[in-house]
GROMACS .gro file of C-alpha atoms in nm:
model
  375
    1UNK     CA    1  11.362  12.549   6.981
    2UNK     CA    2  11.080  12.382   7.176
    3UNK     CA    3  11.068  12.004   7.167
    4UNK     CA    4  10.749  11.826   7.063
    5UNK     CA    5  10.824  11.474   7.184
    6UNK     CA    6  11.106  11.473   7.438
    7UNK     CA    7  11.048  11.586   7.794
    8UNK     CA    8  11.298  11.595   8.080
    9UNK     CA    9  11.297  11.214   8.096
   10UNK     CA   10  11.251  11.096   7.738
   11UNK     CA   11  10.925  11.046   7.551
   12UNK     CA   12  10.616  10.964   7.756
   13UNK     CA   13  10.255  10.890   7.668
   14UNK     CA   14   9.979  10.633   7.636
   15UNK     CA   15  10.068  10.338   7.411
   16UNK     CA   16   9.884  10.346   7.080
   17UNK     CA   17   9.845  10.723   7.083
   18UNK     CA   18  10.095  10.988   6.976
   19UNK     CA   19  10.384  10.995   7.049
   20UNK     CA   20  10.369  10.622   7.129
   21UNK     CA   21  10.183  10.522   6.813
   22UNK     CA   22  10.357  10.283   6.577
   23UNK     CA   23  10.430  10.543   6.309
   24UNK     CA   24  10.608  10.773   6.554
   25UNK     CA   25  10.799  10.491   6.725
   26UNK     CA   26  10.919  10.350   6.392
   27UNK     CA   27  11.024  10.699   6.283
   28UNK     CA   28  11.207  10.740   6.615
   29UNK     CA   29  11.412  10.428   6.547
   30UNK     CA   30  11.496  10.544   6.194
   31UNK     CA   31  11.594  10.890   6.315
   32UNK     CA   32  11.820  10.753   6.591
   33UNK     CA   33  11.991  10.521   6.342
   34UNK     CA   34  12.049  10.810   6.102
   35UNK     CA   35  12.202  11.018   6.379
   36UNK     CA   36  12.435  10.733   6.477
   37UNK     CA   37  12.546  10.681   6.118
   38UNK     CA   38  12.721  11.018   6.130
   39UNK     CA   39  13.001  10.870   6.340
   40UNK     CA   40  12.954  10.493   6.308
   41UNK     CA   41  12.938  10.289   5.991
   42UNK     CA   42  12.766   9.998   6.171
   43UNK     CA   43  12.575  10.136   6.470
   44UNK     CA   44  12.461   9.890   6.737
   45UNK     CA   45  12.168   9.954   6.972
   46UNK     CA   46  12.067   9.788   7.299
   47UNK     CA   47  11.699   9.779   7.401
   48UNK     CA   48  11.556   9.700   7.744
   49UNK     CA   49  11.207   9.725   7.891
   50UNK     CA   50  11.035   9.724   8.226
   51UNK     CA   51  10.745   9.486   8.294
   52UNK     CA   52  10.452   9.679   8.139
   53UNK     CA   53  10.239   9.474   7.902
   54UNK     CA   54  10.293   9.735   7.629
   55UNK     CA   55  10.674   9.717   7.651
   56UNK     CA   56  10.754   9.431   7.409
   57UNK     CA   57  10.548   9.582   7.126
   58UNK     CA   58  10.699   9.928   7.166
   59UNK     CA   59  11.049   9.779   7.178
   60UNK     CA   60  10.984   9.580   6.859
   61UNK     CA   61  10.855   9.883   6.668
   62UNK     CA   62  11.154  10.097   6.768
   63UNK     CA   63  11.384   9.807   6.680
   64UNK     CA   64  11.219   9.783   6.337
   65UNK     CA   65  11.292  10.151   6.281
   66UNK     CA   66  11.652  10.113   6.394
   67UNK     CA   67  11.701   9.815   6.162
   68UNK     CA   68  11.542  10.001   5.870
   69UNK     CA   69  11.791  10.280   5.934
   70UNK     CA   70  12.083  10.038   5.919
   71UNK     CA   71  12.148   9.973   6.289
   72UNK     CA   72  12.179   9.628   6.448
   73UNK     CA   73  11.977   9.567   6.763
   74UNK     CA   74  12.036   9.356   7.074
   75UNK     CA   75  11.780   9.296   7.346
   76UNK     CA   76  11.838   9.290   7.721
   77UNK     CA   77  11.477   9.189   7.783
   78UNK     CA   78  11.346   9.319   8.115
   79UNK     CA   79  11.619   9.534   8.262
   80UNK     CA   80  11.641   9.848   8.472
   81UNK     CA   81  11.701  10.186   8.309
   82UNK     CA   82  12.045  10.226   8.474
   83UNK     CA   83  12.122   9.867   8.378
   84UNK     CA   84  12.083   9.955   8.010
   85UNK     CA   85  12.291  10.272   8.060
   86UNK     CA   86  12.564  10.067   8.229
   87UNK     CA   87  12.578   9.801   7.959
   88UNK     CA   88  12.588  10.055   7.678
   89UNK     CA   89  12.883  10.223   7.850
   90UNK     CA   90  13.071   9.899   7.914
   91UNK     CA   91  13.022   9.744   7.570
   92UNK     CA   92  13.032   9.850   7.207
   93UNK     CA   93  12.669   9.966   7.191
   94UNK     CA   94  12.627  10.312   7.045
   95UNK     CA   95  12.286  10.383   7.196
   96UNK     CA   96  12.069  10.245   7.472
   97UNK     CA   97  11.691  10.243   7.437
   98UNK     CA   98  11.478  10.194   7.747
   99UNK     CA   99  11.104  10.134   7.718
  100UNK     CA  100  10.961  10.247   8.050
  101UNK     CA  101  10.749  10.511   8.218
  102UNK     CA  102  10.937  10.483   8.547
  103UNK     CA  103  10.703  10.534   8.845
  104UNK     CA  104  10.388  10.586   8.634
  105UNK     CA  105  10.104  10.329   8.625
  106UNK     CA  106  10.103  10.050   8.367
  107UNK     CA  107   9.869  10.239   8.131
  108UNK     CA  108  10.157  10.478   8.051
  109UNK     CA  109  10.486  10.403   7.885
  110UNK     CA  110  10.780  10.584   7.733
  111UNK     CA  111  11.115  10.569   7.560
  112UNK     CA  112  11.447  10.692   7.701
  113UNK     CA  113  11.770  10.717   7.505
  114UNK     CA  114  12.125  10.687   7.637
  115UNK     CA  115  12.450  10.765   7.460
  116UNK     CA  116  12.752  10.533   7.458
  117UNK     CA  117  12.876  10.725   7.764
  118UNK     CA  118  12.568  10.607   7.957
  119UNK     CA  119  12.416  10.954   7.970
  120UNK     CA  120  12.104  11.107   7.822
  121UNK     CA  121  12.154  11.290   7.495
  122UNK     CA  122  12.178  11.671   7.520
  123UNK     CA  123  11.883  11.883   7.414
  124UNK     CA  124  12.045  11.966   7.080
  125UNK     CA  125  12.064  11.598   6.982
  126UNK     CA  126  11.706  11.533   7.092
  127UNK     CA  127  11.594  11.824   6.876
  128UNK     CA  128  11.777  11.674   6.580
  129UNK     CA  129  11.618  11.334   6.641
  130UNK     CA  130  11.277  11.501   6.665
  131UNK     CA  131  11.327  11.661   6.323
  132UNK     CA  132  11.395  11.314   6.183
  133UNK     CA  133  11.085  11.174   6.351
  134UNK     CA  134  10.865  11.439   6.192
  135UNK     CA  135  11.017  11.372   5.849
  136UNK     CA  136  10.993  10.992   5.860
  137UNK     CA  137  10.652  10.979   6.027
  138UNK     CA  138  10.503  11.152   5.723
  139UNK     CA  139  10.645  10.885   5.489
  140UNK     CA  140  10.422  10.603   5.619
  141UNK     CA  141  10.674  10.326   5.547
  142UNK     CA  142  10.551   9.967   5.579
  143UNK     CA  143  10.749   9.746   5.819
  144UNK     CA  144  10.741   9.411   5.997
  145UNK     CA  145  10.826   9.352   6.363
  146UNK     CA  146  11.151   9.170   6.447
  147UNK     CA  147  11.170   8.897   6.709
  148UNK     CA  148  11.374   9.033   7.000
  149UNK     CA  149  11.546   8.754   7.192
  150UNK     CA  150  11.701   8.869   7.522
  151UNK     CA  151  12.070   8.806   7.580
  152UNK     CA  152  12.083   8.670   7.935
  153UNK     CA  153  12.458   8.730   7.959
  154UNK     CA  154  12.387   9.102   7.980
  155UNK     CA  155  12.199   9.053   8.307
  156UNK     CA  156  12.496   8.868   8.455
  157UNK     CA  157  12.731   9.143   8.342
  158UNK     CA  158  12.521   9.412   8.509
  159UNK     CA  159  12.488   9.209   8.829
  160UNK     CA  160  12.866   9.173   8.841
  161UNK     CA  161  12.901   9.551   8.801
  162UNK     CA  162  12.673   9.604   9.101
  163UNK     CA  163  12.837   9.328   9.305
  164UNK     CA  164  13.175   9.497   9.258
  165UNK     CA  165  13.039   9.829   9.393
  166UNK     CA  166  13.017   9.708   9.754
  167UNK     CA  167  13.226   9.929   9.980
  168UNK     CA  168  13.546   9.729  10.052
  169UNK     CA  169  13.532   9.548  10.384
  170UNK     CA  170  13.155   9.572  10.426
  171UNK     CA  171  13.040   9.247  10.594
  172UNK     CA  172  12.708   9.194  10.415
  173UNK     CA  173  12.670   8.822  10.485
  174UNK     CA  174  12.360   8.761  10.694
  175UNK     CA  175  12.235   9.119  10.672
  176UNK     CA  176  11.854   9.098  10.667
  177UNK     CA  177  11.702   9.319  10.398
  178UNK     CA  178  11.348   9.372  10.272
  179UNK     CA  179  11.320   9.462   9.902
  180UNK     CA  180  11.012   9.611   9.738
  181UNK     CA  181  11.076   9.575   9.365
  182UNK     CA  182  10.752   9.745   9.255
  183UNK     CA  183  10.663   9.452   9.027
  184UNK     CA  184  10.898   9.629   8.791
  185UNK     CA  185  11.234   9.598   8.619
  186UNK     CA  186  11.420   9.500   8.940
  187UNK     CA  187  11.191   9.209   9.026
  188UNK     CA  188  11.459   8.952   8.941
  189UNK     CA  189  11.777   9.157   8.961
  190UNK     CA  190  11.715   9.289   9.312
  191UNK     CA  191  11.671   8.953   9.486
  192UNK     CA  192  11.953   8.794   9.281
  193UNK     CA  193  12.192   9.076   9.366
  194UNK     CA  194  12.139   9.078   9.742
  195UNK     CA  195  12.131   8.699   9.764
  196UNK     CA  196  12.467   8.689   9.582
  197UNK     CA  197  12.604   8.932   9.841
  198UNK     CA  198  12.512   8.690  10.120
  199UNK     CA  199  12.220   8.891  10.253
  200UNK     CA  200  11.909   8.739  10.407
  201UNK     CA  201  11.652   8.870  10.158
  202UNK     CA  202  11.278   8.920  10.202
  203UNK     CA  203  11.093   9.029   9.888
  204UNK     CA  204  10.768   9.199   9.798
  205UNK     CA  205  10.659   9.335   9.461
  206UNK     CA  206  10.827   9.054   9.265
  207UNK     CA  207  10.526   8.909   9.080
  208UNK     CA  208  10.474   9.130   8.773
  209UNK     CA  209  10.174   9.055   8.552
  210UNK     CA  210  10.212   9.341   8.305
  211UNK     CA  211   9.962   9.560   8.486
  212UNK     CA  212  10.065   9.571   8.851
  213UNK     CA  213  10.389   9.769   8.811
  214UNK     CA  214  10.397  10.044   9.079
  215UNK     CA  215  10.047   9.940   9.192
  216UNK     CA  216  10.027   9.990   9.571
  217UNK     CA  217  10.396   9.903   9.593
  218UNK     CA  218  10.739  10.045   9.520
  219UNK     CA  219  10.883  10.385   9.599
  220UNK     CA  220  10.552  10.570   9.572
  221UNK     CA  221  10.373  10.338   9.813
  222UNK     CA  222  10.595  10.264  10.111
  223UNK     CA  223  10.324  10.152  10.354
  224UNK     CA  224  10.379   9.778  10.305
  225UNK     CA  225  10.753   9.816  10.337
  226UNK     CA  226  10.717  10.023  10.654
  227UNK     CA  227  10.508   9.747  10.808
  228UNK     CA  228  10.723   9.460  10.688
  229UNK     CA  229  11.069   9.581  10.791
  230UNK     CA  230  11.004   9.586  11.170
  231UNK     CA  231  10.809   9.259  11.152
  232UNK     CA  232  11.100   9.090  10.975
  233UNK     CA  233  11.351   9.251  11.212
  234UNK     CA  234  11.542   9.364  10.908
  235UNK     CA  235  11.835   9.606  10.912
  236UNK     CA  236  11.654   9.817  10.653
  237UNK     CA  237  11.413   9.807  10.363
  238UNK     CA  238  11.444   9.955  10.016
  239UNK     CA  239  11.176  10.031   9.758
  240UNK     CA  240  11.246  10.085   9.389
  241UNK     CA  241  11.027  10.242   9.125
  242UNK     CA  242  10.921  10.067   8.805
  243UNK     CA  243  11.251  10.108   8.620
  244UNK     CA  244  11.466  10.110   8.937
  245UNK     CA  245  11.653  10.430   8.866
  246UNK     CA  246  11.558  10.551   9.212
  247UNK     CA  247  11.523  10.402   9.558
  248UNK     CA  248  11.378  10.505   9.892
  249UNK     CA  249  11.462  10.344  10.225
  250UNK     CA  250  11.292  10.241  10.545
  251UNK     CA  251  11.488  10.218  10.871
  252UNK     CA  252  11.469   9.919  11.104
  253UNK     CA  253  11.187  10.082  11.301
  254UNK     CA  254  10.981  10.166  10.992
  255UNK     CA  255  11.073  10.530  10.931
  256UNK     CA  256  11.115  10.661  10.575
  257UNK     CA  257  11.456  10.778  10.454
  258UNK     CA  258  11.438  10.972  10.128
  259UNK     CA  259  11.707  11.084   9.884
  260UNK     CA  260  11.813  11.370  10.110
  261UNK     CA  261  11.888  11.118  10.382
  262UNK     CA  262  12.092  10.907  10.144
  263UNK     CA  263  12.295  11.210  10.035
  264UNK     CA  264  12.367  11.296  10.398
  265UNK     CA  265  12.478  10.942  10.490
  266UNK     CA  266  12.699  10.907  10.184
  267UNK     CA  267  12.848  11.256  10.215
  268UNK     CA  268  12.944  11.187  10.577
  269UNK     CA  269  13.110  10.862  10.483
  270UNK     CA  270  13.296  11.003  10.183
  271UNK     CA  271  13.421  11.298  10.388
  272UNK     CA  272  13.546  11.061  10.657
  273UNK     CA  273  13.745  10.884  10.385
  274UNK     CA  274  13.874  11.205  10.224
  275UNK     CA  275  13.682  11.110   9.909
  276UNK     CA  276  13.444  11.407   9.889
  277UNK     CA  277  13.605  11.657   9.647
  278UNK     CA  278  13.553  12.013   9.761
  279UNK     CA  279  13.340  11.884  10.049
  280UNK     CA  280  13.043  11.949   9.822
  281UNK     CA  281  12.717  11.769   9.741
  282UNK     CA  282  12.479  11.845   9.453
  283UNK     CA  283  12.101  11.838   9.503
  284UNK     CA  284  11.798  12.017   9.358
  285UNK     CA  285  11.568  12.298   9.463
  286UNK     CA  286  11.339  12.032   9.617
  287UNK     CA  287  11.588  11.919   9.882
  288UNK     CA  288  11.501  11.994  10.243
  289UNK     CA  289  11.659  12.299  10.403
  290UNK     CA  290  11.741  12.070  10.695
  291UNK     CA  291  11.981  11.876  10.475
  292UNK     CA  292  12.163  12.194  10.381
  293UNK     CA  293  12.191  12.303  10.744
  294UNK     CA  294  12.317  11.965  10.870
  295UNK     CA  295  12.576  11.949  10.592
  296UNK     CA  296  12.688  12.306  10.660
  297UNK     CA  297  12.733  12.217  11.027
  298UNK     CA  298  12.973  11.945  10.912
  299UNK     CA  299  13.153  12.182  10.671
  300UNK     CA  300  12.996  12.032  10.360
  301UNK     CA  301  12.837  12.267  10.109
  302UNK     CA  302  12.520  12.192   9.910
  303UNK     CA  303  12.482  12.309   9.550
  304UNK     CA  304  12.128  12.323   9.413
  305UNK     CA  305  12.009  12.275   9.055
  306UNK     CA  306  11.676  12.266   8.876
  307UNK     CA  307  11.470  11.951   8.930
  308UNK     CA  308  11.584  11.666   8.707
  309UNK     CA  309  11.871  11.420   8.722
  310UNK     CA  310  12.024  11.557   8.401
  311UNK     CA  311  12.073  11.894   8.570
  312UNK     CA  312  12.227  11.731   8.876
  313UNK     CA  313  12.467  11.539   8.653
  314UNK     CA  314  12.558  11.849   8.452
  315UNK     CA  315  12.657  12.032   8.771
  316UNK     CA  316  12.854  11.733   8.901
  317UNK     CA  317  13.049  11.702   8.578
  318UNK     CA  318  13.115  12.075   8.565
  319UNK     CA  319  13.231  12.104   8.925
  320UNK     CA  320  13.400  11.769   8.980
  321UNK     CA  321  13.160  11.648   9.249
  322UNK     CA  322  13.110  11.276   9.307
  323UNK     CA  323  12.774  11.254   9.487
  324UNK     CA  324  12.446  11.419   9.397
  325UNK     CA  325  12.079  11.346   9.364
  326UNK     CA  326  11.717  11.423   9.423
  327UNK     CA  327  11.490  11.395   9.725
  328UNK     CA  328  11.283  11.145   9.525
  329UNK     CA  329  11.562  10.890   9.558
  330UNK     CA  330  11.743  10.941   9.229
  331UNK     CA  331  12.108  10.942   9.344
  332UNK     CA  332  12.422  10.957   9.128
  333UNK     CA  333  12.751  10.803   9.242
  334UNK     CA  334  12.967  10.953   8.970
  335UNK     CA  335  13.277  10.748   9.051
  336UNK     CA  336  13.068  10.441   8.963
  337UNK     CA  337  12.816  10.558   8.704
  338UNK     CA  338  12.675  10.878   8.549
  339UNK     CA  339  12.324  10.732   8.577
  340UNK     CA  340  12.108  10.735   8.887
  341UNK     CA  341  12.073  10.371   8.989
  342UNK     CA  342  11.843  10.244   9.262
  343UNK     CA  343  12.019   9.910   9.294
  344UNK     CA  344  12.360  10.075   9.314
  345UNK     CA  345  12.231  10.312   9.583
  346UNK     CA  346  12.092  10.015   9.776
  347UNK     CA  347  12.431   9.840   9.761
  348UNK     CA  348  12.602  10.151   9.898
  349UNK     CA  349  12.353  10.195  10.184
  350UNK     CA  350  12.371   9.824  10.270
  351UNK     CA  351  12.748   9.860  10.284
  352UNK     CA  352  12.727  10.156  10.521
  353UNK     CA  353  12.484   9.981  10.750
  354UNK     CA  354  12.693   9.665  10.762
  355UNK     CA  355  12.995   9.875  10.854
  356UNK     CA  356  12.818  10.030  11.153
  357UNK     CA  357  13.065   9.893  11.406
  358UNK     CA  358  13.379   9.966  11.202
  359UNK     CA  359  13.610  10.248  11.300
  360UNK     CA  360  13.626  10.390  10.948
  361UNK     CA  361  13.284  10.553  11.000
  362UNK     CA  362  13.257  10.879  11.189
  363UNK     CA  363  12.928  10.757  11.337
  364UNK     CA  364  12.746  10.423  11.332
  365UNK     CA  365  12.562  10.385  11.004
  366UNK     CA  366  12.260  10.225  11.167
  367UNK     CA  367  12.221  10.534  11.385
  368UNK     CA  368  12.282  10.755  11.085
  369UNK     CA  369  12.012  10.590  10.874
  370UNK     CA  370  11.770  10.617  11.166
  371UNK     CA  371  11.841  10.986  11.218
  372UNK     CA  372  11.798  11.059  10.850
  373UNK     CA  373  11.429  10.972  10.869
  374UNK     CA  374  11.367  11.302  11.047
  375UNK     CA  375  11.590  11.516  10.824
   0.00000   0.00000   0.00000
């Protein structure tokens, strides 16, 4: 059955027009609540948004639909997509709702859904929710918008989760890092996280105005970061997209390191620690042949899937692999989270770089991250 609303990464569109018109969004909330009521007498939803000016209204309409369907709703305010997925998994939320269009310009927006396990719903569930949307949208039910008051404690909980994902023994204090937060969902979390780790943090893209998300900044526009990292004499730079589910890196001399480079660095480290099950990494059909050849030379195999993080995750779960991702910078550390998380990836890469002189690495991480720019 073909899906009318859901694509590979949730529902996307232009706010105010289908499928992001109020009638459809309200029907979405009702349909999700009805689905949850199958297994939960009192379903509880968590909603987060990125910094687009259309986000609060969309979140309120979906929340109204959820409440009409008998679900209670909590708000995380502005939070990254993987942050919502993490909090749903760690608490008693039954669904996570993220209002974001990721790397798209501010004129676009979207809605992503996450199960209690922190993963996107399977196609069959999305089809069922779509059927409910079509039914309820035709009913034209009147509704009022609830006031969503963010629970700041959720931000602290997510930051603690990230803080605890530093590789043990990594000396991050004093590490100079440049962050480009894309004027998006990571604009507060990114600087707070790396400052709490003792890093010397330089920030760009941390002044969102509702319309400048991803505008000449972030993971699609690395030019400013490439210029800034050498000037600041930073160990590395990292750029997130609007909802921070992906990250791309810049080496100390200004060279770009994409998701393939991250997979190579992490795979080498995990293999050196005997923590790479089957000596296997999962990527997509878009990954560079050079990555496959370098990994093969080091007796690490590369499995390829269709493009899309859900397909990478499906293969990882099926085969028991712990690291996988996309060239675009969407990387999954399955031992930590089933969701691709740009901030988590940045913590891991910062750890590897800070460990460059330690004997536990098979090669210095600073040299590794530099070499990856030409992979």
